[in-house]
Tab-separated table of C-alpha atoms in Angstrom:
chain	number	residue	atom	x	y	z
A	1	UNK	CA	54.711	-0.578	-75.258
A	2	UNK	CA	52.917	-1.788	-78.034
A	3	UNK	CA	49.375	-3.255	-77.647
A	4	UNK	CA	50.866	-6.589	-78.868
A	5	UNK	CA	53.165	-6.684	-75.839
A	6	UNK	CA	50.800	-5.854	-73.400
A	7	UNK	CA	48.793	-8.556	-74.342
A	8	UNK	CA	51.359	-10.797	-74.118
A	9	UNK	CA	52.843	-9.946	-71.067
A	10	UNK	CA	48.940	-10.215	-69.740
A	11	UNK	CA	48.258	-13.280	-71.296
A	12	UNK	CA	51.774	-14.595	-69.305
A	13	UNK	CA	50.812	-13.321	-66.247
A	14	UNK	CA	47.860	-15.904	-66.666
A	15	UNK	CA	49.790	-18.767	-67.719
A	16	UNK	CA	52.212	-17.742	-64.735
A	17	UNK	CA	48.854	-17.477	-62.129
A	18	UNK	CA	47.188	-20.882	-62.972
A	19	UNK	CA	50.956	-22.700	-61.397
A	20	UNK	CA	50.262	-20.356	-58.003
A	21	UNK	CA	50.352	-22.374	-54.896
A	22	UNK	CA	47.351	-20.535	-52.746
A	23	UNK	CA	46.483	-23.058	-50.304
A	24	UNK	CA	45.383	-20.749	-47.176
A	25	UNK	CA	44.141	-17.185	-49.074
A	26	UNK	CA	42.832	-19.133	-52.549
A	27	UNK	CA	44.305	-15.538	-54.347
A	28	UNK	CA	46.441	-17.112	-57.020
A	29	UNK	CA	48.559	-14.188	-58.397
A	30	UNK	CA	50.249	-14.632	-61.721
A	31	UNK	CA	52.869	-11.946	-62.856
A	32	UNK	CA	55.119	-11.795	-66.186
A	33	UNK	CA	58.501	-9.831	-66.039
A	34	UNK	CA	59.896	-7.865	-68.825
A	35	UNK	CA	63.406	-7.240	-69.679
A	36	UNK	CA	65.075	-4.476	-71.589
A	37	UNK	CA	66.494	-7.584	-73.310
A	38	UNK	CA	63.100	-8.602	-74.110
A	39	UNK	CA	63.647	-11.887	-72.400
A	40	UNK	CA	59.854	-12.191	-70.080
A	41	UNK	CA	60.329	-13.674	-66.373
A	42	UNK	CA	56.849	-15.279	-65.692
A	43	UNK	CA	56.278	-15.850	-61.344
A	44	UNK	CA	53.492	-16.927	-59.265
A	45	UNK	CA	52.981	-16.405	-55.269
A	46	UNK	CA	53.807	-19.432	-53.276
A	47	UNK	CA	52.570	-19.482	-49.647
A	48	UNK	CA	53.170	-21.367	-46.596
A	49	UNK	CA	51.531	-22.218	-43.243
A	50	UNK	CA	54.119	-19.944	-42.242
A	51	UNK	CA	52.827	-17.036	-43.085
A	52	UNK	CA	56.091	-14.768	-43.395
A	53	UNK	CA	57.954	-17.657	-45.390
A	54	UNK	CA	55.402	-16.943	-48.522
A	55	UNK	CA	56.708	-14.911	-51.890
A	56	UNK	CA	53.947	-12.702	-53.599
A	57	UNK	CA	54.101	-13.440	-57.845
A	58	UNK	CA	56.110	-9.671	-58.499
A	59	UNK	CA	59.113	-11.082	-56.659
A	60	UNK	CA	59.104	-14.666	-57.316
A	61	UNK	CA	59.734	-13.044	-61.401
A	62	UNK	CA	62.127	-10.324	-59.678
A	63	UNK	CA	64.207	-13.347	-58.163
A	64	UNK	CA	64.437	-15.978	-60.627
A	65	UNK	CA	65.540	-12.444	-63.147
A	66	UNK	CA	67.941	-11.823	-60.866
A	67	UNK	CA	69.363	-14.700	-60.357
A	68	UNK	CA	69.952	-14.938	-64.127
A	69	UNK	CA	72.006	-11.712	-64.045
A	70	UNK	CA	69.004	-9.675	-65.504
A	71	UNK	CA	69.321	-5.987	-63.591
A	72	UNK	CA	67.719	-3.991	-66.270
A	73	UNK	CA	63.437	-4.128	-66.453
A	74	UNK	CA	61.071	-2.555	-68.660
A	75	UNK	CA	57.256	-4.048	-67.514
A	76	UNK	CA	55.874	-6.288	-65.163
A	77	UNK	CA	52.422	-7.786	-65.852
A	78	UNK	CA	50.260	-8.464	-62.858
A	79	UNK	CA	46.831	-10.744	-62.821
A	80	UNK	CA	45.064	-12.162	-59.270
A	81	UNK	CA	41.488	-13.071	-58.042
A	82	UNK	CA	40.337	-15.962	-56.079
A	83	UNK	CA	40.595	-19.472	-57.245
A	84	UNK	CA	38.078	-19.598	-60.337
A	85	UNK	CA	36.631	-16.055	-59.818
A	86	UNK	CA	36.251	-12.908	-61.668
A	87	UNK	CA	38.824	-10.580	-60.344
A	88	UNK	CA	39.657	-6.859	-60.201
A	89	UNK	CA	42.462	-4.907	-61.111
A	90	UNK	CA	45.552	-6.955	-59.019
A	91	UNK	CA	47.868	-3.788	-57.721
A	92	UNK	CA	51.110	-5.073	-55.955
A	93	UNK	CA	51.740	-4.947	-52.450
A	94	UNK	CA	53.701	-2.833	-50.867
A	95	UNK	CA	56.779	-4.660	-50.403
A	96	UNK	CA	56.820	-5.722	-53.887
A	97	UNK	CA	56.695	-2.052	-54.534
A	98	UNK	CA	59.674	-1.535	-52.788
A	99	UNK	CA	61.253	-4.750	-54.438
A	100	UNK	CA	60.962	-2.759	-57.884
A	101	UNK	CA	62.318	0.502	-56.762
A	102	UNK	CA	65.580	-1.549	-56.031
A	103	UNK	CA	65.951	-2.355	-59.906
A	104	UNK	CA	63.922	-0.097	-61.832
A	105	UNK	CA	63.058	3.901	-62.064
A	106	UNK	CA	59.511	5.660	-61.881
A	107	UNK	CA	58.774	5.146	-65.245
A	108	UNK	CA	59.093	1.191	-65.335
A	109	UNK	CA	55.392	0.263	-66.295
A	110	UNK	CA	52.951	-1.903	-64.514
A	111	UNK	CA	50.459	-3.410	-66.042
A	112	UNK	CA	47.250	-4.638	-63.897
A	113	UNK	CA	45.083	-7.335	-65.202
A	114	UNK	CA	41.622	-7.564	-64.549
A	115	UNK	CA	40.293	-10.574	-67.228
A	116	UNK	CA	42.904	-11.479	-70.177
A	117	UNK	CA	41.484	-8.558	-71.909
A	118	UNK	CA	41.043	-5.935	-69.730
A	119	UNK	CA	43.826	-4.141	-67.527
A	120	UNK	CA	45.142	-0.371	-66.971
A	121	UNK	CA	48.447	0.475	-67.077
A	122	UNK	CA	50.576	2.762	-64.494
A	123	UNK	CA	54.047	3.440	-63.371
A	124	UNK	CA	56.180	2.679	-60.430
A	125	UNK	CA	56.321	6.222	-59.440
A	126	UNK	CA	52.633	6.790	-59.609
A	127	UNK	CA	51.973	4.088	-57.237
A	128	UNK	CA	54.989	4.742	-55.078
A	129	UNK	CA	55.834	7.913	-55.200
A	130	UNK	CA	57.857	8.738	-52.224
A	131	UNK	CA	60.194	5.547	-52.378
A	132	UNK	CA	62.777	5.364	-50.242
A	133	UNK	CA	66.048	4.120	-52.333
A	134	UNK	CA	70.045	4.929	-52.018
């Protein structure tokens, strides 16, 4: 993956973050999912007063892509922080990691953004080494 692609994905994740609906946690998350055909699907977290109905940004992006017929993915960028405050790296939660495992191999790339210019990269295999899959 080129530095230019990484920058573009992180930028798209921050743009998605602007649409987050998080009136309870005030933790805004955006994700930009890159399909193998170079199409990008963005997602944001969407909270609900009934907590279990809430959805993470990563899964929102995956659900959008899958509902459009995508099944092959290359990478995802994730940006998250409390409303307007500088954040730290934003790793996907366990549920999102398992969701990624359903559609992506261990080499799937995850960019965790700390800012628009700073992020770290790992693979799904590094974040979820003993994943459950059929």
